């Protein structure tokens, strides 16, 4: 079976190579086009030639002229989503037919390594139940498709990227982004329609890596001199991923963006929120959508940076939530609960299923109107001090807090501003307040929760979403 698949792929590439008209690599067999829209198609042919596109779902023919460099683009009107496979014939006199085209929902998945991390895992870092998903992946062959953008960098914007739309199978699924896989499969199951994922993530990338030169040149702390860039750790380089990975896919019509990034910006929290908001605004302009498409992000998980960042990760998480407040039509999921103690020094937590499903719940609730799926995390509302106790008010949805024992993650500090772990924490369910105290802090003035590089908490709302880390102080 594997040999047959490889032969089919090679044969398909050979046909495309011999055809005069060449669509972009994203425009190919097995792709998913966004439903109910004018979906963009593009490619190259002989300069000055006429390119026609015929869509099998309605029999319509669209035509356009190539420009002097041989480039062409047009938009085709797509129908409602279905599992019916369609075809598209593109011709400049020599027809090329794209087969097994599905109409559904298309999402762009981007960020750094925790989004890139495939179902097979990374060396020394596994995906919980990842190979079980791989083993049964063929059941999604008619429902989910993946286009994975190869890891590349460039000093100048590229218009094309290698790649192809992959159909899920045990031979292909190992390479799919695990977070995006769980997002896509749940989305497809609930909506009962096909889902296409363009996976465009690069391990270690900073937010500056995904911004273009014209924006970065305004940042005094970013050098765009090639000598300085070459001297940097390769995955931290500015603009390089934007040019080589995002720019080639920006013409594809998508309905949303999921984003898992931030670890490489720990220590740069003061600039992160504004730059992430700027990135989202610029990407939306590139995609031609404005604020219409949602942006859903993932809070960086607990990880012990071993003192290298001076406990700056919680400030980066604050910046992430601040960015979400700045970005229209956006949301974020918390992950403070999704690590185990053995992952203290593992920046790639194994539980990507819950991450993908929480992202899917955000999309289902806010984008597709399926409001039964929970998305509101419990949040810090305020606190009061009563003797040696801090009474923390929690703003939680639905039926309040569901845990009244084994509450971990709280710290309190006195006038000396030194925080100590709470040795007592209990829920006053009548008022939805958590009462915390420490024998080492007789006169508490501030309280924190989960506010550390690696300080997982155990407090959940009744919707099983974790309390978002917070601090009451501004120290």
mmCIF file with all atom_site columns, N, CA, C and O in Angstrom, residues 30 64 181 207 295 329 375 431 438 464:
data_model
loop_
_atom_site.group_PDB
_atom_site.id
_atom_site.type_symbol
_atom_site.label_atom_id
_atom_site.label_alt_id
_atom_site.label_comp_id
_atom_site.label_asym_id
_atom_site.label_entity_id
_atom_site.label_seq_id
_atom_site.pdbx_PDB_ins_code
_atom_site.Cartn_x
_atom_site.Cartn_y
_atom_site.Cartn_z
_atom_site.occupancy
_atom_site.B_iso_or_equiv
_atom_site.pdbx_formal_charge
_atom_site.auth_seq_id
_atom_site.auth_comp_id
_atom_site.auth_asym_id
_atom_site.auth_atom_id
_atom_site.pdbx_PDB_model_num
ATOM 1  N N  . UNK A 1 30  ? -6.881  16.396 -3.516  1.00 0.00 ? 30  UNK A N  1
ATOM 2  C CA . UNK A 1 30  ? -7.183  16.149 -2.096  1.00 0.00 ? 30  UNK A CA 1
ATOM 3  C C  . UNK A 1 30  ? -7.341  17.404 -1.258  1.00 0.00 ? 30  UNK A C  1
ATOM 4  O O  . UNK A 1 30  ? -7.490  17.317 -0.037  1.00 0.00 ? 30  UNK A O  1
ATOM 5  N N  . UNK A 1 64  ? -9.209  33.771 -16.956 1.00 0.00 ? 64  UNK A N  1
ATOM 6  C CA . UNK A 1 64  ? -8.363  34.906 -16.625 1.00 0.00 ? 64  UNK A CA 1
ATOM 7  C C  . UNK A 1 64  ? -7.162  34.890 -17.543 1.00 0.00 ? 64  UNK A C  1
ATOM 8  O O  . UNK A 1 64  ? -6.882  33.882 -18.210 1.00 0.00 ? 64  UNK A O  1
ATOM 9  N N  . UNK A 1 181 ? -4.404  18.265 14.544  1.00 0.00 ? 181 UNK A N  1
ATOM 10 C CA . UNK A 1 181 ? -5.154  17.040 14.264  1.00 0.00 ? 181 UNK A CA 1
ATOM 11 C C  . UNK A 1 181 ? -6.347  16.905 15.199  1.00 0.00 ? 181 UNK A C  1
ATOM 12 O O  . UNK A 1 181 ? -7.475  16.667 14.768  1.00 0.00 ? 181 UNK A O  1
ATOM 13 N N  . UNK A 1 207 ? 7.699   35.654 17.761  1.00 0.00 ? 207 UNK A N  1
ATOM 14 C CA . UNK A 1 207 ? 6.647   36.362 17.031  1.00 0.00 ? 207 UNK A CA 1
ATOM 15 C C  . UNK A 1 207 ? 7.270   37.229 15.948  1.00 0.00 ? 207 UNK A C  1
ATOM 16 O O  . UNK A 1 207 ? 6.705   37.423 14.863  1.00 0.00 ? 207 UNK A O  1
ATOM 17 N N  . UNK A 1 295 ? -9.028  34.449 15.496  1.00 0.00 ? 295 UNK A N  1
ATOM 18 C CA . UNK A 1 295 ? -7.670  34.090 15.887  1.00 0.00 ? 295 UNK A CA 1
ATOM 19 C C  . UNK A 1 295 ? -7.754  33.481 17.275  1.00 0.00 ? 295 UNK A C  1
ATOM 20 O O  . UNK A 1 295 ? -8.120  34.155 18.244  1.00 0.00 ? 295 UNK A O  1
ATOM 21 N N  . UNK A 1 329 ? -12.080 39.724 17.618  1.00 0.00 ? 329 UNK A N  1
ATOM 22 C CA . UNK A 1 329 ? -12.477 38.385 17.180  1.00 0.00 ? 329 UNK A CA 1
ATOM 23 C C  . UNK A 1 329 ? -11.400 37.360 17.508  1.00 0.00 ? 329 UNK A C  1
ATOM 24 O O  . UNK A 1 329 ? -10.899 36.641 16.653  1.00 0.00 ? 329 UNK A O  1
ATOM 25 N N  . UNK A 1 375 ? -16.085 27.539 26.950  1.00 0.00 ? 375 UNK A N  1
ATOM 26 C CA . UNK A 1 375 ? -14.898 28.307 26.543  1.00 0.00 ? 375 UNK A CA 1
ATOM 27 C C  . UNK A 1 375 ? -14.468 29.322 27.595  1.00 0.00 ? 375 UNK A C  1
ATOM 28 O O  . UNK A 1 375 ? -13.361 29.847 27.513  1.00 0.00 ? 375 UNK A O  1
ATOM 29 N N  . UNK A 1 431 ? -19.945 31.609 48.476  1.00 0.00 ? 431 UNK A N  1
ATOM 30 C CA . UNK A 1 431 ? -19.624 32.888 47.823  1.00 0.00 ? 431 UNK A CA 1
ATOM 31 C C  . UNK A 1 431 ? -18.673 32.723 46.643  1.00 0.00 ? 431 UNK A C  1
ATOM 32 O O  . UNK A 1 431 ? -18.250 33.718 46.053  1.00 0.00 ? 431 UNK A O  1
ATOM 33 N N  . UNK A 1 438 ? -0.880  31.057 54.632  1.00 0.00 ? 438 UNK A N  1
ATOM 34 C CA . UNK A 1 438 ? 0.397   30.395 54.876  1.00 0.00 ? 438 UNK A CA 1
ATOM 35 C C  . UNK A 1 438 ? 0.849   30.743 56.286  1.00 0.00 ? 438 UNK A C  1
ATOM 36 O O  . UNK A 1 438 ? 0.773   31.916 56.709  1.00 0.00 ? 438 UNK A O  1
ATOM 37 N N  . UNK A 1 464 ? -14.936 22.324 33.734  1.00 0.00 ? 464 UNK A N  1
ATOM 38 C CA . UNK A 1 464 ? -13.667 21.614 33.628  1.00 0.00 ? 464 UNK A CA 1
ATOM 39 C C  . UNK A 1 464 ? -12.613 22.413 32.853  1.00 0.00 ? 464 UNK A C  1
ATOM 40 O O  . UNK A 1 464 ? -11.699 21.855 32.251  1.00 0.00 ? 464 UNK A O  1
#
